[in-house]
mmCIF file with all atom_site columns, C-alpha atoms in Angstrom:
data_model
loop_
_atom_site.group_PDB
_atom_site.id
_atom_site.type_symbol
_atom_site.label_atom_id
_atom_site.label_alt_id
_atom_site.label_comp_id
_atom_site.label_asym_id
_atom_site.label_entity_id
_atom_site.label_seq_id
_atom_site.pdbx_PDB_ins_code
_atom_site.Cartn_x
_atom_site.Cartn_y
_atom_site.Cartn_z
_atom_site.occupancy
_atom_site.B_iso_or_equiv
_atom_site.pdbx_formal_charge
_atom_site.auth_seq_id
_atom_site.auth_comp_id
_atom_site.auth_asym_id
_atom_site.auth_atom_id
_atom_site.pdbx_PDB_model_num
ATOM 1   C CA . UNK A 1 1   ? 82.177  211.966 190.522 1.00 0.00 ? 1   UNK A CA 1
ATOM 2   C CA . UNK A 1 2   ? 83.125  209.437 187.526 1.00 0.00 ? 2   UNK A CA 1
ATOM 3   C CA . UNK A 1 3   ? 85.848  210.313 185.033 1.00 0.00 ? 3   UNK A CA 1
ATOM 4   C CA . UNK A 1 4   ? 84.632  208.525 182.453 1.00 0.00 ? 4   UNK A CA 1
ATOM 5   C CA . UNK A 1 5   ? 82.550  205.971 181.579 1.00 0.00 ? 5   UNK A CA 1
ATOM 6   C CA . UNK A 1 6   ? 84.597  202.804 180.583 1.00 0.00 ? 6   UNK A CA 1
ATOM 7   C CA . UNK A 1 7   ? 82.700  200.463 177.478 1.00 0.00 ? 7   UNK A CA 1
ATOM 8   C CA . UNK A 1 8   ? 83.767  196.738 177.456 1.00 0.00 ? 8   UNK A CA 1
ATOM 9   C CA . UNK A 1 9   ? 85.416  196.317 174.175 1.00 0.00 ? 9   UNK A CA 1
ATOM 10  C CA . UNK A 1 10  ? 83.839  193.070 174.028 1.00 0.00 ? 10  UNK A CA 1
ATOM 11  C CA . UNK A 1 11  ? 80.652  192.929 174.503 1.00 0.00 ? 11  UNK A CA 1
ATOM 12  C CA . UNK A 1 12  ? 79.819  197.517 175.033 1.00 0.00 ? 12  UNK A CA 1
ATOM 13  C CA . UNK A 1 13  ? 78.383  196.881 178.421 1.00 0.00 ? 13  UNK A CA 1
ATOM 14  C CA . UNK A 1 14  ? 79.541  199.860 181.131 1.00 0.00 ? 14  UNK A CA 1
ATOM 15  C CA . UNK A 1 15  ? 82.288  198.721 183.302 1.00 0.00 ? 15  UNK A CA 1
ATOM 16  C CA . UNK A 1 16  ? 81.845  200.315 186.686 1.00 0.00 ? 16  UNK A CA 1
ATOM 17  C CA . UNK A 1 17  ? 85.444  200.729 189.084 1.00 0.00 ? 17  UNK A CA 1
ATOM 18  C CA . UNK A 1 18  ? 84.690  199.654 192.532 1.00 0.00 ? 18  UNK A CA 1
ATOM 19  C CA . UNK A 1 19  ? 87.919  198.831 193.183 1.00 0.00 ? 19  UNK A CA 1
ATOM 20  C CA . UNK A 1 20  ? 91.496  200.582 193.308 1.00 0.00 ? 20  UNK A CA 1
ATOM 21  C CA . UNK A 1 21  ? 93.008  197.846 191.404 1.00 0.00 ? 21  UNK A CA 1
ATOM 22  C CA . UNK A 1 22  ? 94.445  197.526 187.966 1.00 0.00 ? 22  UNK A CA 1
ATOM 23  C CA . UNK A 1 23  ? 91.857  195.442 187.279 1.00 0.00 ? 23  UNK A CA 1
ATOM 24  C CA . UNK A 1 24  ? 88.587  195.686 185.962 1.00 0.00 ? 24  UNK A CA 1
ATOM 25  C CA . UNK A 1 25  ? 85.809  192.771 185.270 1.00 0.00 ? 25  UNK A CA 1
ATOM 26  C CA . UNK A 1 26  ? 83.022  193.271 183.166 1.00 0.00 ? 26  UNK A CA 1
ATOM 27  C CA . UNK A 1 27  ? 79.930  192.240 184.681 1.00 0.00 ? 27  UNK A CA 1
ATOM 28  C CA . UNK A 1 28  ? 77.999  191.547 181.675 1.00 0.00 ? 28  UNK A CA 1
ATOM 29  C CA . UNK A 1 29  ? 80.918  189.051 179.747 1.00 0.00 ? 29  UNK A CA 1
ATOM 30  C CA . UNK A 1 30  ? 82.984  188.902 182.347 1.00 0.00 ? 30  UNK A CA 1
ATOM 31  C CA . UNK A 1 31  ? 85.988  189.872 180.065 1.00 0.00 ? 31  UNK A CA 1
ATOM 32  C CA . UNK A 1 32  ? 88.644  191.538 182.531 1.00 0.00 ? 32  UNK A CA 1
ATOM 33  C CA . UNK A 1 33  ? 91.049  194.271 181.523 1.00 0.00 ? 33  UNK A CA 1
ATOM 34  C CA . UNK A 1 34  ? 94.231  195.443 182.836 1.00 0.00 ? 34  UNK A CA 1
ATOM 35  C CA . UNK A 1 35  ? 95.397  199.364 183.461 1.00 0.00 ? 35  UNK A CA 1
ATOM 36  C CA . UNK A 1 36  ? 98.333  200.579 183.469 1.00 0.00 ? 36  UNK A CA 1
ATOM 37  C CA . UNK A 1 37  ? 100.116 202.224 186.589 1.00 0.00 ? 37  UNK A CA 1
ATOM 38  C CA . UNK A 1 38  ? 99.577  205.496 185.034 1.00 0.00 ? 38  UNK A CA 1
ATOM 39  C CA . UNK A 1 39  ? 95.664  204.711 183.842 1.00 0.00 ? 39  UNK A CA 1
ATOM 40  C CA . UNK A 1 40  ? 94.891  203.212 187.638 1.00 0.00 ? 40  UNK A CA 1
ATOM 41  C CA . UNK A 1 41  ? 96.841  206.004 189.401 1.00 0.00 ? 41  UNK A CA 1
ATOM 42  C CA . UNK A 1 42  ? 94.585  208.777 187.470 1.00 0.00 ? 42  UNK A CA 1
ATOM 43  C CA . UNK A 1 43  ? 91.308  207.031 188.789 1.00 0.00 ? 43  UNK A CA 1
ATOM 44  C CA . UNK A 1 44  ? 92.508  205.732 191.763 1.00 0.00 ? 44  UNK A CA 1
ATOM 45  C CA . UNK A 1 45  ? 92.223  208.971 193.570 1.00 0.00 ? 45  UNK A CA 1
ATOM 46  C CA . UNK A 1 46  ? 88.638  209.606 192.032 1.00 0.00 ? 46  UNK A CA 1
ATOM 47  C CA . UNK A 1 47  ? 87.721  205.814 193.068 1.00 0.00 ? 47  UNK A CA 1
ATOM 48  C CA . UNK A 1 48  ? 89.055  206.424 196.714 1.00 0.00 ? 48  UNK A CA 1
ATOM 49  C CA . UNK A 1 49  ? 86.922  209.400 196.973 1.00 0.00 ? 49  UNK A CA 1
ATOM 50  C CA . UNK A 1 50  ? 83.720  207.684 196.046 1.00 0.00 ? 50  UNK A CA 1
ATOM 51  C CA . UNK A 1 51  ? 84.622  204.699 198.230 1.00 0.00 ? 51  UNK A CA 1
ATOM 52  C CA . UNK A 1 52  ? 85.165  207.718 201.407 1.00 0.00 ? 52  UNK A CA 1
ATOM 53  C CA . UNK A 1 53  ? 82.026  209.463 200.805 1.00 0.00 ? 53  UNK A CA 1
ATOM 54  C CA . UNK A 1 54  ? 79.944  205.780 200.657 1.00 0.00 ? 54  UNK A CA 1
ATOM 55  C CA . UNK A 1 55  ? 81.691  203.988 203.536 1.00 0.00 ? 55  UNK A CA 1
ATOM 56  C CA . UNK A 1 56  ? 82.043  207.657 205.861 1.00 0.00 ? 56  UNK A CA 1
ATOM 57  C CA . UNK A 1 57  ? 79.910  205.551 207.801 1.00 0.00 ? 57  UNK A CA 1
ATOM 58  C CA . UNK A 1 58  ? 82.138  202.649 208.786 1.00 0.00 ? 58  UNK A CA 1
ATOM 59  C CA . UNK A 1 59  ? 84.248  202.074 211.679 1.00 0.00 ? 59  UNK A CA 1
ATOM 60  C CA . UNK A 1 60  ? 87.905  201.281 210.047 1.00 0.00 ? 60  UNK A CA 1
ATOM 61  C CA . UNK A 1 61  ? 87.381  197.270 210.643 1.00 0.00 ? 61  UNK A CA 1
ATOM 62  C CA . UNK A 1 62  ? 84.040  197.566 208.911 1.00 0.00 ? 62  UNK A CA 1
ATOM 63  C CA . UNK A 1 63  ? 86.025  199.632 205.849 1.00 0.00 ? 63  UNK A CA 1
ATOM 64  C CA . UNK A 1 64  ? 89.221  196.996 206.273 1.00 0.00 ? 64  UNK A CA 1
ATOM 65  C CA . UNK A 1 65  ? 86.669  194.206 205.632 1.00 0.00 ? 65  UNK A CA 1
ATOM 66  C CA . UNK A 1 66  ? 85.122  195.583 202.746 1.00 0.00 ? 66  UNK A CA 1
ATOM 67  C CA . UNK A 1 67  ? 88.239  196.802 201.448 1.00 0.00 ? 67  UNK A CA 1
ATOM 68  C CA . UNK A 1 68  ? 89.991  192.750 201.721 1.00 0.00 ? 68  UNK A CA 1
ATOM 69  C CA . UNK A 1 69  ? 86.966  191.190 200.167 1.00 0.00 ? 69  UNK A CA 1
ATOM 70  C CA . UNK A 1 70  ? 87.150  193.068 197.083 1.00 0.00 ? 70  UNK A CA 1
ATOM 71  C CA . UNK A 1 71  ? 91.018  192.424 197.026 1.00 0.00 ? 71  UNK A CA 1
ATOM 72  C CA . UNK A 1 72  ? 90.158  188.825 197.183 1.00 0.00 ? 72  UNK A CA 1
ATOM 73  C CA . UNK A 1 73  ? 87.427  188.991 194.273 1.00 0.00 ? 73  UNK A CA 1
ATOM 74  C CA . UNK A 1 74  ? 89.644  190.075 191.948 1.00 0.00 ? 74  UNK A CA 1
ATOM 75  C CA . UNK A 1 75  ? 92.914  188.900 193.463 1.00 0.00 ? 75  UNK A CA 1
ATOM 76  C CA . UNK A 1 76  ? 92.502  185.426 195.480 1.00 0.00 ? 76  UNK A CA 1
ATOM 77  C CA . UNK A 1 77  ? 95.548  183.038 193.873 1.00 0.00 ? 77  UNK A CA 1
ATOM 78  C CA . UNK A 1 78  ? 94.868  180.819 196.706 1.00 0.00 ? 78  UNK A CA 1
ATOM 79  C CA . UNK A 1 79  ? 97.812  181.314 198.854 1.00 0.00 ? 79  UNK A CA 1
ATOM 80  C CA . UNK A 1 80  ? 95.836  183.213 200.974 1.00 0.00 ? 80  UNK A CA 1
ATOM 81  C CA . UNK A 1 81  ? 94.089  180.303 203.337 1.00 0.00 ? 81  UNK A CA 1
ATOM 82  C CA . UNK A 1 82  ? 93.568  180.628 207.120 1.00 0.00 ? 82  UNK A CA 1
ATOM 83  C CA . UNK A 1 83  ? 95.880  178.103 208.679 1.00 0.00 ? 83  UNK A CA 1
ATOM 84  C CA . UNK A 1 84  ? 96.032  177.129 212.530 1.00 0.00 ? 84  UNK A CA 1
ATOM 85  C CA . UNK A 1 85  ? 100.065 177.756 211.723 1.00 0.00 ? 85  UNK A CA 1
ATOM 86  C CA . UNK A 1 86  ? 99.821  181.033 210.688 1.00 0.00 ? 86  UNK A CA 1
ATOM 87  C CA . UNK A 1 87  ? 97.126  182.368 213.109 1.00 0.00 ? 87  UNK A CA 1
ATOM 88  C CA . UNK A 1 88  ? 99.393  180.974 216.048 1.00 0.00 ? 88  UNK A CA 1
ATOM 89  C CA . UNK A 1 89  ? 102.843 182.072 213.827 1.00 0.00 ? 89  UNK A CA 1
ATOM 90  C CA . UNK A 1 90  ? 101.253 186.057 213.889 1.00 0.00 ? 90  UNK A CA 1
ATOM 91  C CA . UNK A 1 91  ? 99.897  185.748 217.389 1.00 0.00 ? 91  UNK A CA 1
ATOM 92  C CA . UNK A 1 92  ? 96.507  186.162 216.149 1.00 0.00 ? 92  UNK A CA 1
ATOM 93  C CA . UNK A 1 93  ? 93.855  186.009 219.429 1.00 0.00 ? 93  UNK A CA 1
ATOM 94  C CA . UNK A 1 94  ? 91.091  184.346 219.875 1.00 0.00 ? 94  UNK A CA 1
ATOM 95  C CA . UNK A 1 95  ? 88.196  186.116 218.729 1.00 0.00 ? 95  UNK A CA 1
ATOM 96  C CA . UNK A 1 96  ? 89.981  188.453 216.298 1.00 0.00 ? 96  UNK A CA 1
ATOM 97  C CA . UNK A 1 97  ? 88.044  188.214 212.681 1.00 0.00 ? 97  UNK A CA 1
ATOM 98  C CA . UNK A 1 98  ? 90.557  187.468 209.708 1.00 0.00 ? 98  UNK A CA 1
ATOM 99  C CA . UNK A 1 99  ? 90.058  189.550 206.389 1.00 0.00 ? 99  UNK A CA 1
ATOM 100 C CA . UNK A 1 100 ? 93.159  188.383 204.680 1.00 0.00 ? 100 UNK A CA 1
ATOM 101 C CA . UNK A 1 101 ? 95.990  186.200 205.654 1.00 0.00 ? 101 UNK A CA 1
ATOM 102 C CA . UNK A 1 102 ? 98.851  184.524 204.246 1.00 0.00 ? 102 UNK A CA 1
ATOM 103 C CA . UNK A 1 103 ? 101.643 182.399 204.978 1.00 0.00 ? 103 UNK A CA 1
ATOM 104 C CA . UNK A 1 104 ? 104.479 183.175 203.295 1.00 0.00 ? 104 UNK A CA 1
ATOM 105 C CA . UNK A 1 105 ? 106.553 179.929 204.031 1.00 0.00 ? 105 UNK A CA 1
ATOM 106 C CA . UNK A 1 106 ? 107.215 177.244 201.705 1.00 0.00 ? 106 UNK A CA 1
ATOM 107 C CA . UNK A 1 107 ? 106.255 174.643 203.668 1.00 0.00 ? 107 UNK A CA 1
ATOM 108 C CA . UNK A 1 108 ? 102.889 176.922 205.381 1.00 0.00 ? 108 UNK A CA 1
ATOM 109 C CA . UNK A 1 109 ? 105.156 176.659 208.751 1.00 0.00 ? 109 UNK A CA 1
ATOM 110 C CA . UNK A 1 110 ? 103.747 179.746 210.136 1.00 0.00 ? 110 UNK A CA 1
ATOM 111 C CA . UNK A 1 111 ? 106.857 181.649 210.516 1.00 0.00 ? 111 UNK A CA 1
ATOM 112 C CA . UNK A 1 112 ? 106.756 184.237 208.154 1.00 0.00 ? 112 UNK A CA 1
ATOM 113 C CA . UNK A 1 113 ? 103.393 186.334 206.592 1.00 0.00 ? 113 UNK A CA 1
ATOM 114 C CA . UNK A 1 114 ? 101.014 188.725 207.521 1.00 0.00 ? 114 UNK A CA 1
ATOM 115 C CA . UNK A 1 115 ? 97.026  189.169 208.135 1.00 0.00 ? 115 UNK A CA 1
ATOM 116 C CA . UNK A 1 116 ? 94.689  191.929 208.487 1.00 0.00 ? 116 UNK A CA 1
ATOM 117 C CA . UNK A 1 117 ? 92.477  191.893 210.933 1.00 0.00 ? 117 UNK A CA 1
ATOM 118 C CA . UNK A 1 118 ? 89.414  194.023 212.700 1.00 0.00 ? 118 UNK A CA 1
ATOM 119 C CA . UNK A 1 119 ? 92.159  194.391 215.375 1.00 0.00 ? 119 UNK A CA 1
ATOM 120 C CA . UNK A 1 120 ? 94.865  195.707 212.678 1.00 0.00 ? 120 UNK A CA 1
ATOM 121 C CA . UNK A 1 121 ? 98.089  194.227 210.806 1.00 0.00 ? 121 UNK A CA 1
ATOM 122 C CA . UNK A 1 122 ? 99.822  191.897 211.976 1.00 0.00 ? 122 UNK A CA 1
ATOM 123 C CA . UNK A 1 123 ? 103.163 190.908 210.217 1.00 0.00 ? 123 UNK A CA 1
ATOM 124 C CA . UNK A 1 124 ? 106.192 188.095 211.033 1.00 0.00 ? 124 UNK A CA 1
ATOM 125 C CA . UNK A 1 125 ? 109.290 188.470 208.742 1.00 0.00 ? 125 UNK A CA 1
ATOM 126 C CA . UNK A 1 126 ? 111.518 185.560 207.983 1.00 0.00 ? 126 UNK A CA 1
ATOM 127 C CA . UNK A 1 127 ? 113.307 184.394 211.474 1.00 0.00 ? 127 UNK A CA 1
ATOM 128 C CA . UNK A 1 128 ? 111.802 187.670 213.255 1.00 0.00 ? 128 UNK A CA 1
ATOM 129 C CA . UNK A 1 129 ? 109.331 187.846 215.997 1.00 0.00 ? 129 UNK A CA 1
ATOM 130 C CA . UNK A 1 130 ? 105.850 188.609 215.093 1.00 0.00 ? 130 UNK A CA 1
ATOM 131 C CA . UNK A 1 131 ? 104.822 192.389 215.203 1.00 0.00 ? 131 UNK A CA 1
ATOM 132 C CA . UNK A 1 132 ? 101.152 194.105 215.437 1.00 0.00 ? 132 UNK A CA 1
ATOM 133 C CA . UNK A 1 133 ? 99.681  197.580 214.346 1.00 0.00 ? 133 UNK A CA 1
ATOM 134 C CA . UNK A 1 134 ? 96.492  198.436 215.661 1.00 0.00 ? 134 UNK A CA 1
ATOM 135 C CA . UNK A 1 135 ? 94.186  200.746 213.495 1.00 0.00 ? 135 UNK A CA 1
ATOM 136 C CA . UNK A 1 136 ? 95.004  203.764 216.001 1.00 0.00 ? 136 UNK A CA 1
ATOM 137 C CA . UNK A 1 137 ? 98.779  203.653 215.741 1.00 0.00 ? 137 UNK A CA 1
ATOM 138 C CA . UNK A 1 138 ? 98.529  202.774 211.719 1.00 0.00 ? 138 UNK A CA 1
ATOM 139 C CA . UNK A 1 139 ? 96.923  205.915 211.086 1.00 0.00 ? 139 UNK A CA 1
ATOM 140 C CA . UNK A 1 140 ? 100.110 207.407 213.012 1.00 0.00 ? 140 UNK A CA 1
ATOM 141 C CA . UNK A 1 141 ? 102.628 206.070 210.518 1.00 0.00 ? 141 UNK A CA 1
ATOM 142 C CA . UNK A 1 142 ? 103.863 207.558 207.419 1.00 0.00 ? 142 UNK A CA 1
ATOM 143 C CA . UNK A 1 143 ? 102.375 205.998 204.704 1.00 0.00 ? 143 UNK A CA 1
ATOM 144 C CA . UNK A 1 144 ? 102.938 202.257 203.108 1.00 0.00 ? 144 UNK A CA 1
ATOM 145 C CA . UNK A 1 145 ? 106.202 202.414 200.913 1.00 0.00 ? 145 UNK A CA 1
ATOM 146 C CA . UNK A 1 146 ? 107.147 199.379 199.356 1.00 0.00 ? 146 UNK A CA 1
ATOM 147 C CA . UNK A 1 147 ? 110.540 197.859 199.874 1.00 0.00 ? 147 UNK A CA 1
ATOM 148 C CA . UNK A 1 148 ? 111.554 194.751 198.054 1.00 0.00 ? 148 UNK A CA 1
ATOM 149 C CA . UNK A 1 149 ? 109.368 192.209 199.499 1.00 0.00 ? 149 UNK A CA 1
ATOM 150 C CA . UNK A 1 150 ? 108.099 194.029 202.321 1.00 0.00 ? 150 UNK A CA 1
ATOM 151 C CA . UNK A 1 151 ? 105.412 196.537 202.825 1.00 0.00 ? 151 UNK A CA 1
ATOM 152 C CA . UNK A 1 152 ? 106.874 199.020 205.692 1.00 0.00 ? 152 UNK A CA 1
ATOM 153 C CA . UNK A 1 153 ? 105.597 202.151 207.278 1.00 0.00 ? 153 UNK A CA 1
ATOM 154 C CA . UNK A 1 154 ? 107.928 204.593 209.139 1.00 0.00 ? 154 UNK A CA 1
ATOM 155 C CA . UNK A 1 155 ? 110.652 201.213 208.631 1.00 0.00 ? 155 UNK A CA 1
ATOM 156 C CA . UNK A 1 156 ? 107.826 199.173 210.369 1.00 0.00 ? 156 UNK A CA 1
ATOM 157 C CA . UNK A 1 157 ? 107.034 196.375 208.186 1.00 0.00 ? 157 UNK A CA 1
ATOM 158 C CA . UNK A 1 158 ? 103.403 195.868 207.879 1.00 0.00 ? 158 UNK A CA 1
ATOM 159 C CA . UNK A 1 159 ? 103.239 193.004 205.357 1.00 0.00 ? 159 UNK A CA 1
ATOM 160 C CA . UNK A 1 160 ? 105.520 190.363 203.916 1.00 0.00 ? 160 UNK A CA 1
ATOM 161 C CA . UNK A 1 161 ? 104.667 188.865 200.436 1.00 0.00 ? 161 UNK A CA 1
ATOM 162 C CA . UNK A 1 162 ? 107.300 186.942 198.302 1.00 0.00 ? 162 UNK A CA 1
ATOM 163 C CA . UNK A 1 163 ? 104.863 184.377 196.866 1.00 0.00 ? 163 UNK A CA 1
ATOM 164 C CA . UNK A 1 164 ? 104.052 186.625 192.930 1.00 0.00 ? 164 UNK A CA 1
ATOM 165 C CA . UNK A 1 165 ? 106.022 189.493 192.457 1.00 0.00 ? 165 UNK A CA 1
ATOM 166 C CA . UNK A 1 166 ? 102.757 191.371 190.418 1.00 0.00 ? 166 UNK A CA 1
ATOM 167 C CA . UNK A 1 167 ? 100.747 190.990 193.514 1.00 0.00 ? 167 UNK A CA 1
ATOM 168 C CA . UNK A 1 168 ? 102.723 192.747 195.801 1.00 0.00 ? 168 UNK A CA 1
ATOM 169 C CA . UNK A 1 169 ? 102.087 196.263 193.591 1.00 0.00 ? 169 UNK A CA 1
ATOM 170 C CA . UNK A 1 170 ? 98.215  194.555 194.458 1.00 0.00 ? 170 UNK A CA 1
ATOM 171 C CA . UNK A 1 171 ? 99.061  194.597 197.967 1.00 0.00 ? 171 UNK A CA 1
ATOM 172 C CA . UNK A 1 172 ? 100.760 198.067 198.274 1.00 0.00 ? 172 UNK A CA 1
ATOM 173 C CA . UNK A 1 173 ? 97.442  199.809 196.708 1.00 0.00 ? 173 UNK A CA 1
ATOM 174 C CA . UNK A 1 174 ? 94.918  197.660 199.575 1.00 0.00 ? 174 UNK A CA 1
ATOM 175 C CA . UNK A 1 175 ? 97.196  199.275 202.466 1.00 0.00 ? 175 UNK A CA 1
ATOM 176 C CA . UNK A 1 176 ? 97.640  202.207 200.624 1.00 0.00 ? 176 UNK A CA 1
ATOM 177 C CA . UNK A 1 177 ? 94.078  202.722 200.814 1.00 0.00 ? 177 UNK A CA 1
ATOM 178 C CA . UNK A 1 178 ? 93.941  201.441 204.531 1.00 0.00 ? 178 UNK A CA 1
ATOM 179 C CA . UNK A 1 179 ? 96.003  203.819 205.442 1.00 0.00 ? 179 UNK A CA 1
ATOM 180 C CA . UNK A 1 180 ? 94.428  206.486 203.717 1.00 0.00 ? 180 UNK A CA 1
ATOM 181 C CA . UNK A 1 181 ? 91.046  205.986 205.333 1.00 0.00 ? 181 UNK A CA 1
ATOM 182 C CA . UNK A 1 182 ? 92.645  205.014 208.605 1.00 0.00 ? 182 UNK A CA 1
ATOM 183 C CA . UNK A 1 183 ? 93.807  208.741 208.598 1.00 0.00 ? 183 UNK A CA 1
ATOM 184 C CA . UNK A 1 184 ? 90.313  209.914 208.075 1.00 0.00 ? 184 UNK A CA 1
ATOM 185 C CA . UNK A 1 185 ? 89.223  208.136 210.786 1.00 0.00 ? 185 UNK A CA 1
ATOM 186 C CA . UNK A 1 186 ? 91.887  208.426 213.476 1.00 0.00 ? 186 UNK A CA 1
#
Protein backbone atom coordinates (compact mmCIF):
# COMPACT_ATOMS: atom_id res chain seq x y z
CA UNK A 1 0.00 0.00 0.00
CA UNK A 2 1.58 3.55 -1.10
CA UNK A 3 0.75 6.72 0.82
CA UNK A 4 1.18 8.86 -1.74
CA UNK A 5 2.60 9.28 -4.81
CA UNK A 6 5.72 11.62 -4.57
CA UNK A 7 6.28 14.06 -8.10
CA UNK A 8 9.94 15.23 -8.63
CA UNK A 9 9.72 18.91 -8.39
CA UNK A 10 12.15 19.02 -11.06
CA UNK A 11 11.52 17.32 -13.73
CA UNK A 12 7.32 15.63 -12.51
CA UNK A 13 8.59 12.14 -12.93
CA UNK A 14 7.11 9.62 -9.92
CA UNK A 15 9.63 9.03 -7.30
CA UNK A 16 9.16 5.52 -6.01
CA UNK A 17 10.60 4.78 -1.97
CA UNK A 18 12.47 1.60 -1.96
CA UNK A 19 14.35 2.50 0.73
CA UNK A 20 13.83 3.52 4.54
CA UNK A 21 16.11 6.36 4.20
CA UNK A 22 15.69 10.08 4.24
CA UNK A 23 16.61 10.03 0.97
CA UNK A 24 15.03 9.82 -2.18
CA UNK A 25 16.64 9.86 -5.94
CA UNK A 26 14.71 10.50 -8.82
CA UNK A 27 15.25 8.08 -11.42
CA UNK A 28 14.35 10.11 -14.31
CA UNK A 29 16.80 13.50 -13.35
CA UNK A 30 18.37 12.05 -10.80
CA UNK A 31 17.61 15.13 -8.54
CA UNK A 32 17.67 13.70 -4.82
CA UNK A 33 15.56 15.06 -1.99
CA UNK A 34 15.84 14.96 1.63
CA UNK A 35 12.84 14.13 4.36
CA UNK A 36 12.58 15.09 7.38
CA UNK A 37 12.62 12.72 10.54
CA UNK A 38 9.01 13.26 10.85
CA UNK A 39 8.22 12.87 6.78
CA UNK A 40 10.58 9.46 6.72
CA UNK A 41 9.19 8.15 10.05
CA UNK A 42 5.42 8.41 8.56
CA UNK A 43 6.49 6.23 5.46
CA UNK A 44 8.97 4.32 6.93
CA UNK A 45 6.56 1.97 8.51
CA UNK A 46 4.46 1.75 5.16
CA UNK A 47 7.96 1.18 3.22
CA UNK A 48 8.97 -1.64 5.76
CA UNK A 49 5.76 -3.32 5.15
CA UNK A 50 6.10 -3.47 1.41
CA UNK A 51 9.76 -4.48 1.73
CA UNK A 52 8.22 -7.67 4.36
CA UNK A 53 5.56 -8.75 2.13
CA UNK A 54 8.24 -8.77 -1.15
CA UNK A 55 11.29 -10.27 0.58
CA UNK A 56 8.83 -12.91 3.03
CA UNK A 57 10.75 -15.11 0.98
CA UNK A 58 14.33 -14.52 2.10
CA UNK A 59 16.39 -16.12 4.61
CA UNK A 60 17.61 -13.02 6.96
CA UNK A 61 21.27 -12.99 5.14
CA UNK A 62 19.49 -12.87 1.82
CA UNK A 63 17.20 -9.73 3.37
CA UNK A 64 20.63 -8.29 5.26
CA UNK A 65 22.21 -8.23 1.76
CA UNK A 66 19.59 -6.55 0.05
CA UNK A 67 18.95 -4.35 2.81
CA UNK A 68 23.20 -3.10 2.85
CA UNK A 69 23.23 -2.65 -0.86
CA UNK A 70 20.59 -0.19 -0.95
CA UNK A 71 22.26 1.57 2.14
CA UNK A 72 25.31 1.77 0.05
CA UNK A 73 23.43 3.22 -3.17
CA UNK A 74 22.33 5.99 -1.56
CA UNK A 75 24.82 6.20 1.30
CA UNK A 76 28.49 4.90 0.23
CA UNK A 77 30.99 8.04 1.44
CA UNK A 78 33.71 5.66 0.88
CA UNK A 79 34.80 4.86 4.30
CA UNK A 80 33.22 1.79 3.99
CA UNK A 81 36.11 -0.47 2.09
CA UNK A 82 36.90 -4.12 2.95
CA UNK A 83 40.34 -4.08 4.47
CA UNK A 84 42.52 -7.27 5.43
CA UNK A 85 42.84 -5.02 8.92
CA UNK A 86 39.48 -4.82 9.65
CA UNK A 87 38.29 -8.34 8.59
CA UNK A 88 41.15 -9.77 10.94
CA UNK A 89 40.42 -6.59 13.66
CA UNK A 90 36.40 -8.06 13.84
CA UNK A 91 37.43 -11.67 13.65
CA UNK A 92 35.68 -12.04 10.48
CA UNK A 93 36.13 -16.02 9.15
CA UNK A 94 36.99 -17.23 6.25
CA UNK A 95 34.19 -17.73 4.07
CA UNK A 96 31.81 -15.28 5.76
CA UNK A 97 30.29 -12.80 2.85
CA UNK A 98 30.71 -8.98 3.80
CA UNK A 99 27.62 -6.62 3.13
CA UNK A 100 29.00 -3.60 4.83
CA UNK A 101 32.09 -2.89 6.75
CA UNK A 102 33.96 -0.14 8.14
CA UNK A 103 36.91 0.75 9.96
CA UNK A 104 36.47 3.27 12.19
CA UNK A 105 40.23 4.08 12.97
CA UNK A 106 42.08 6.94 11.77
CA UNK A 107 44.79 5.30 10.55
CA UNK A 108 42.33 1.96 9.05
CA UNK A 109 44.31 -0.07 11.97
CA UNK A 110 41.58 -2.48 12.38
CA UNK A 111 40.87 -1.91 15.93
CA UNK A 112 37.74 -0.34 16.11
CA UNK A 113 34.38 -0.73 13.51
CA UNK A 114 31.85 -2.99 12.67
CA UNK A 115 30.51 -5.25 9.58
CA UNK A 116 27.47 -7.05 8.73
CA UNK A 117 27.67 -10.13 7.57
CA UNK A 118 25.45 -13.37 6.29
CA UNK A 119 26.77 -14.71 9.65
CA UNK A 120 25.48 -11.45 11.66
CA UNK A 121 27.12 -8.17 13.30
CA UNK A 122 30.10 -8.06 14.26
CA UNK A 123 31.37 -4.93 16.22
CA UNK A 124 35.04 -3.88 18.01
CA UNK A 125 34.84 -0.64 20.13
CA UNK A 126 37.85 1.51 20.69
CA UNK A 127 40.55 -0.65 22.89
CA UNK A 128 37.74 -3.49 23.41
CA UNK A 129 37.77 -6.98 22.20
CA UNK A 130 35.80 -7.74 19.19
CA UNK A 131 32.13 -8.99 19.80
CA UNK A 132 29.61 -11.03 17.36
CA UNK A 133 25.71 -11.32 17.09
CA UNK A 134 24.45 -13.97 15.07
CA UNK A 135 21.01 -13.42 13.28
CA UNK A 136 19.33 -15.90 15.95
CA UNK A 137 20.43 -14.10 19.09
CA UNK A 138 19.84 -10.45 17.27
CA UNK A 139 16.34 -11.15 16.90
CA UNK A 140 16.53 -11.85 20.84
CA UNK A 141 17.65 -8.33 21.73
CA UNK A 142 15.65 -5.35 22.40
CA UNK A 143 15.75 -3.24 19.65
CA UNK A 144 18.76 -0.86 18.19
CA UNK A 145 18.84 2.40 20.39
CA UNK A 146 21.34 4.76 19.54
CA UNK A 147 23.85 5.98 22.06
CA UNK A 148 26.35 8.61 21.16
CA UNK A 149 28.48 6.92 18.74
CA UNK A 150 27.40 3.53 19.23
CA UNK A 151 24.54 1.50 18.03
CA UNK A 152 23.64 -0.94 21.16
CA UNK A 153 20.97 -3.48 21.76
CA UNK A 154 20.04 -4.65 25.31
CA UNK A 155 23.70 -2.43 26.21
CA UNK A 156 25.30 -4.75 23.51
CA UNK A 157 26.89 -2.59 21.06
CA UNK A 158 26.21 -3.70 17.62
CA UNK A 159 27.92 -0.97 15.57
CA UNK A 160 30.49 1.76 16.08
CA UNK A 161 30.46 4.80 13.66
CA UNK A 162 32.25 8.15 14.53
CA UNK A 163 33.41 8.93 10.97
CA UNK A 164 29.87 11.67 9.90
CA UNK A 165 27.69 12.35 12.57
CA UNK A 166 24.40 12.47 9.83
CA UNK A 167 25.18 8.96 8.91
CA UNK A 168 24.90 7.39 12.02
CA UNK A 169 20.83 8.43 12.14
CA UNK A 170 21.55 6.40 8.39
CA UNK A 171 22.90 3.61 10.25
CA UNK A 172 20.35 3.36 13.16
CA UNK A 173 17.32 3.06 10.47
CA UNK A 174 19.47 -0.11 8.35
CA UNK A 175 19.61 -2.07 11.86
CA UNK A 176 16.49 -0.81 12.80
CA UNK A 177 15.07 -2.53 9.97
CA UNK A 178 17.40 -5.66 10.52
CA UNK A 179 16.14 -6.08 13.52
CA UNK A 180 12.72 -5.70 12.64
CA UNK A 181 12.74 -8.43 10.03
CA UNK A 182 15.13 -10.51 12.06
CA UNK A 183 12.10 -10.74 14.51
CA UNK A 184 9.88 -11.93 11.77
CA UNK A 185 12.05 -14.46 10.99
CA UNK A 186 13.42 -15.82 14.26
Amino acid sequence: MKLVDLRCPACGGTIERKTASNVVVCEYCESRYFFDDEEADALQEDVFEEECEEASSLSMADYAEQACASFLESFDNGSFRETPKIVRGLGIEDGEVIFLIHDDTFMKSGKNGFAITDRGLHCREMAEAATFTDWASFAKLDAPAEDGCYIRCDGKSVCYYTDDSDLLPELMKLYKRLHRYALRHA
